[in-house]
């Protein structure tokens, strides 16, 4: 049986991935690692929770040793817009945190999953059908840390044999824990506002196409990749994965089908608009399909229907 540590377990992906892993591998075998934010009751009550600051090497080592961890899902990171506000902190958390995790993985022979992102691309990347292997010259600190992270993970695999794997996540849409300061957050906010107020002001321009994915597919991608037969993997860090691609008016139309009174207007945030324009319109994820059988379940229509159903229960409206 695996012994897993999830860093960043109280974040948008971590809070759901920890529960998903506990259902799969047993509650006691999945340690939720978090820093400051209080874990939800479900997270705290369903298995071990430990305070782990990834920028503290000793803290990562201690928890790994205490629970005899053999697999680390390393999710602790700053998202794109927040990272632009404090690039030095972003480097410290996203890179020094990662290298600590990789060092401990080397010492204790752990496998490591690290998410990269569509943010690992930049304006000189082909933005349509973005290939798996292509130009990566991002113009944001978030992107710099994501490309560096991919390279570091490959390096630890080649040099030390650490079993590192990762995906380039697109914007992740979910209803349990809100994202914290990303460029794709509008695609989550729109649902909350549609249900609560029947209107939403979007911070990205009409026509800004980006890859997106619903949380159940994001969870499945992480675990399927970590369980994939290593001999079939030509790539490791990190695989393009996507489930849908739309611009703000595309998701607006989908929400309107379910909530006809819904209206949307625009108040563009130049920072996030600039970041979004440097990211792919849609990626080619055929390497993930070929090498480990990646297949998303949710498209825009299915995701919107499920989001609204689940959020109506959560928000009791
Ligand atoms: C962000 O917008 O920063 C993230 C991402 C796409 O990596 N959601």
Short mmCIF file of N, CA, C and O in Angstrom, two decimals, residues 171-175 212-219 243-244 298-299 302-304 306-308 310:
data_model
loop_
_atom_site.label_atom_id
_atom_site.label_comp_id
_atom_site.label_asym_id
_atom_site.label_seq_id
_atom_site.Cartn_x
_atom_site.Cartn_y
_atom_site.Cartn_z
N UNK A 171 -6.70 25.78 -16.81
CA UNK A 171 -7.51 26.33 -15.73
C UNK A 171 -8.38 25.21 -15.16
O UNK A 171 -9.00 24.47 -15.92
N UNK A 172 -8.42 25.10 -13.83
CA UNK A 172 -9.21 24.04 -13.20
C UNK A 172 -10.49 24.63 -12.62
O UNK A 172 -10.44 25.59 -11.84
N UNK A 173 -11.61 24.03 -13.00
CA UNK A 173 -12.93 24.52 -12.55
C UNK A 173 -13.46 23.56 -11.49
O UNK A 173 -13.49 22.35 -11.72
N UNK A 174 -13.87 24.13 -10.34
CA UNK A 174 -14.32 23.27 -9.25
C UNK A 174 -15.21 24.05 -8.30
O UNK A 174 -15.23 25.28 -8.33
N UNK A 175 -15.92 23.32 -7.43
CA UNK A 175 -16.87 23.99 -6.53
C UNK A 175 -16.55 23.79 -5.04
O UNK A 175 -17.24 24.33 -4.19
N UNK A 212 -9.23 24.55 -20.40
CA UNK A 212 -9.83 24.39 -19.06
C UNK A 212 -10.10 22.91 -18.80
O UNK A 212 -10.12 22.09 -19.74
N UNK A 213 -10.38 22.60 -17.54
CA UNK A 213 -10.68 21.21 -17.16
C UNK A 213 -11.52 21.20 -15.88
O UNK A 213 -11.31 22.04 -15.00
N UNK A 214 -12.44 20.26 -15.78
CA UNK A 214 -13.25 20.12 -14.57
C UNK A 214 -12.48 19.27 -13.56
O UNK A 214 -11.76 18.34 -13.95
N UNK A 215 -12.65 19.58 -12.29
CA UNK A 215 -11.84 18.94 -11.25
C UNK A 215 -11.79 17.40 -11.31
O UNK A 215 -10.70 16.82 -11.15
N UNK A 216 -12.92 16.70 -11.53
CA UNK A 216 -12.81 15.24 -11.53
C UNK A 216 -11.79 14.74 -12.56
O UNK A 216 -11.07 13.77 -12.31
N UNK A 217 -11.71 15.40 -13.70
CA UNK A 217 -10.71 15.00 -14.70
C UNK A 217 -9.29 15.35 -14.23
O UNK A 217 -8.35 14.60 -14.52
N UNK A 218 -9.15 16.46 -13.52
CA UNK A 218 -7.82 16.86 -13.05
C UNK A 218 -7.29 15.84 -12.02
O UNK A 218 -6.10 15.50 -12.02
N UNK A 219 -8.18 15.35 -11.16
CA UNK A 219 -7.78 14.37 -10.14
C UNK A 219 -7.38 13.07 -10.81
O UNK A 219 -6.37 12.44 -10.48
N UNK A 243 -9.21 19.49 -21.48
CA UNK A 243 -10.52 18.85 -21.62
C UNK A 243 -11.46 19.69 -22.46
O UNK A 243 -12.41 19.19 -23.05
N UNK A 244 -11.23 21.00 -22.49
CA UNK A 244 -12.10 21.92 -23.26
C UNK A 244 -11.32 23.22 -23.44
O UNK A 244 -10.36 23.49 -22.71
N UNK A 298 -15.34 15.25 -18.97
CA UNK A 298 -16.24 16.41 -18.97
C UNK A 298 -15.89 17.41 -20.06
O UNK A 298 -14.76 17.90 -20.13
N UNK A 299 -16.89 17.76 -20.89
CA UNK A 299 -16.73 18.88 -21.82
C UNK A 299 -17.42 20.11 -21.20
O UNK A 299 -17.93 20.04 -20.06
N UNK A 302 -21.21 19.42 -20.09
CA UNK A 302 -21.34 18.51 -18.94
C UNK A 302 -20.80 19.16 -17.67
O UNK A 302 -21.37 19.02 -16.59
N UNK A 303 -19.67 19.85 -17.81
CA UNK A 303 -19.07 20.51 -16.65
C UNK A 303 -20.01 21.60 -16.12
O UNK A 303 -20.26 21.67 -14.91
N UNK A 304 -20.59 22.41 -17.01
CA UNK A 304 -21.45 23.51 -16.56
C UNK A 304 -22.69 22.98 -15.85
O UNK A 304 -23.11 23.50 -14.81
N UNK A 306 -23.01 20.12 -14.26
CA UNK A 306 -22.64 19.56 -12.95
C UNK A 306 -22.25 20.66 -11.95
O UNK A 306 -22.65 20.60 -10.78
N UNK A 307 -21.49 21.65 -12.41
CA UNK A 307 -21.08 22.76 -11.53
C UNK A 307 -22.32 23.44 -10.94
O UNK A 307 -22.38 23.70 -9.74
N UNK A 308 -23.28 23.73 -11.79
CA UNK A 308 -24.46 24.48 -11.32
C UNK A 308 -25.28 23.61 -10.36
O UNK A 308 -25.73 24.08 -9.31
N UNK A 310 -24.14 21.17 -8.40
CA UNK A 310 -23.42 21.02 -7.13
C UNK A 310 -23.37 22.35 -6.36
O UNK A 310 -23.51 22.38 -5.14
#
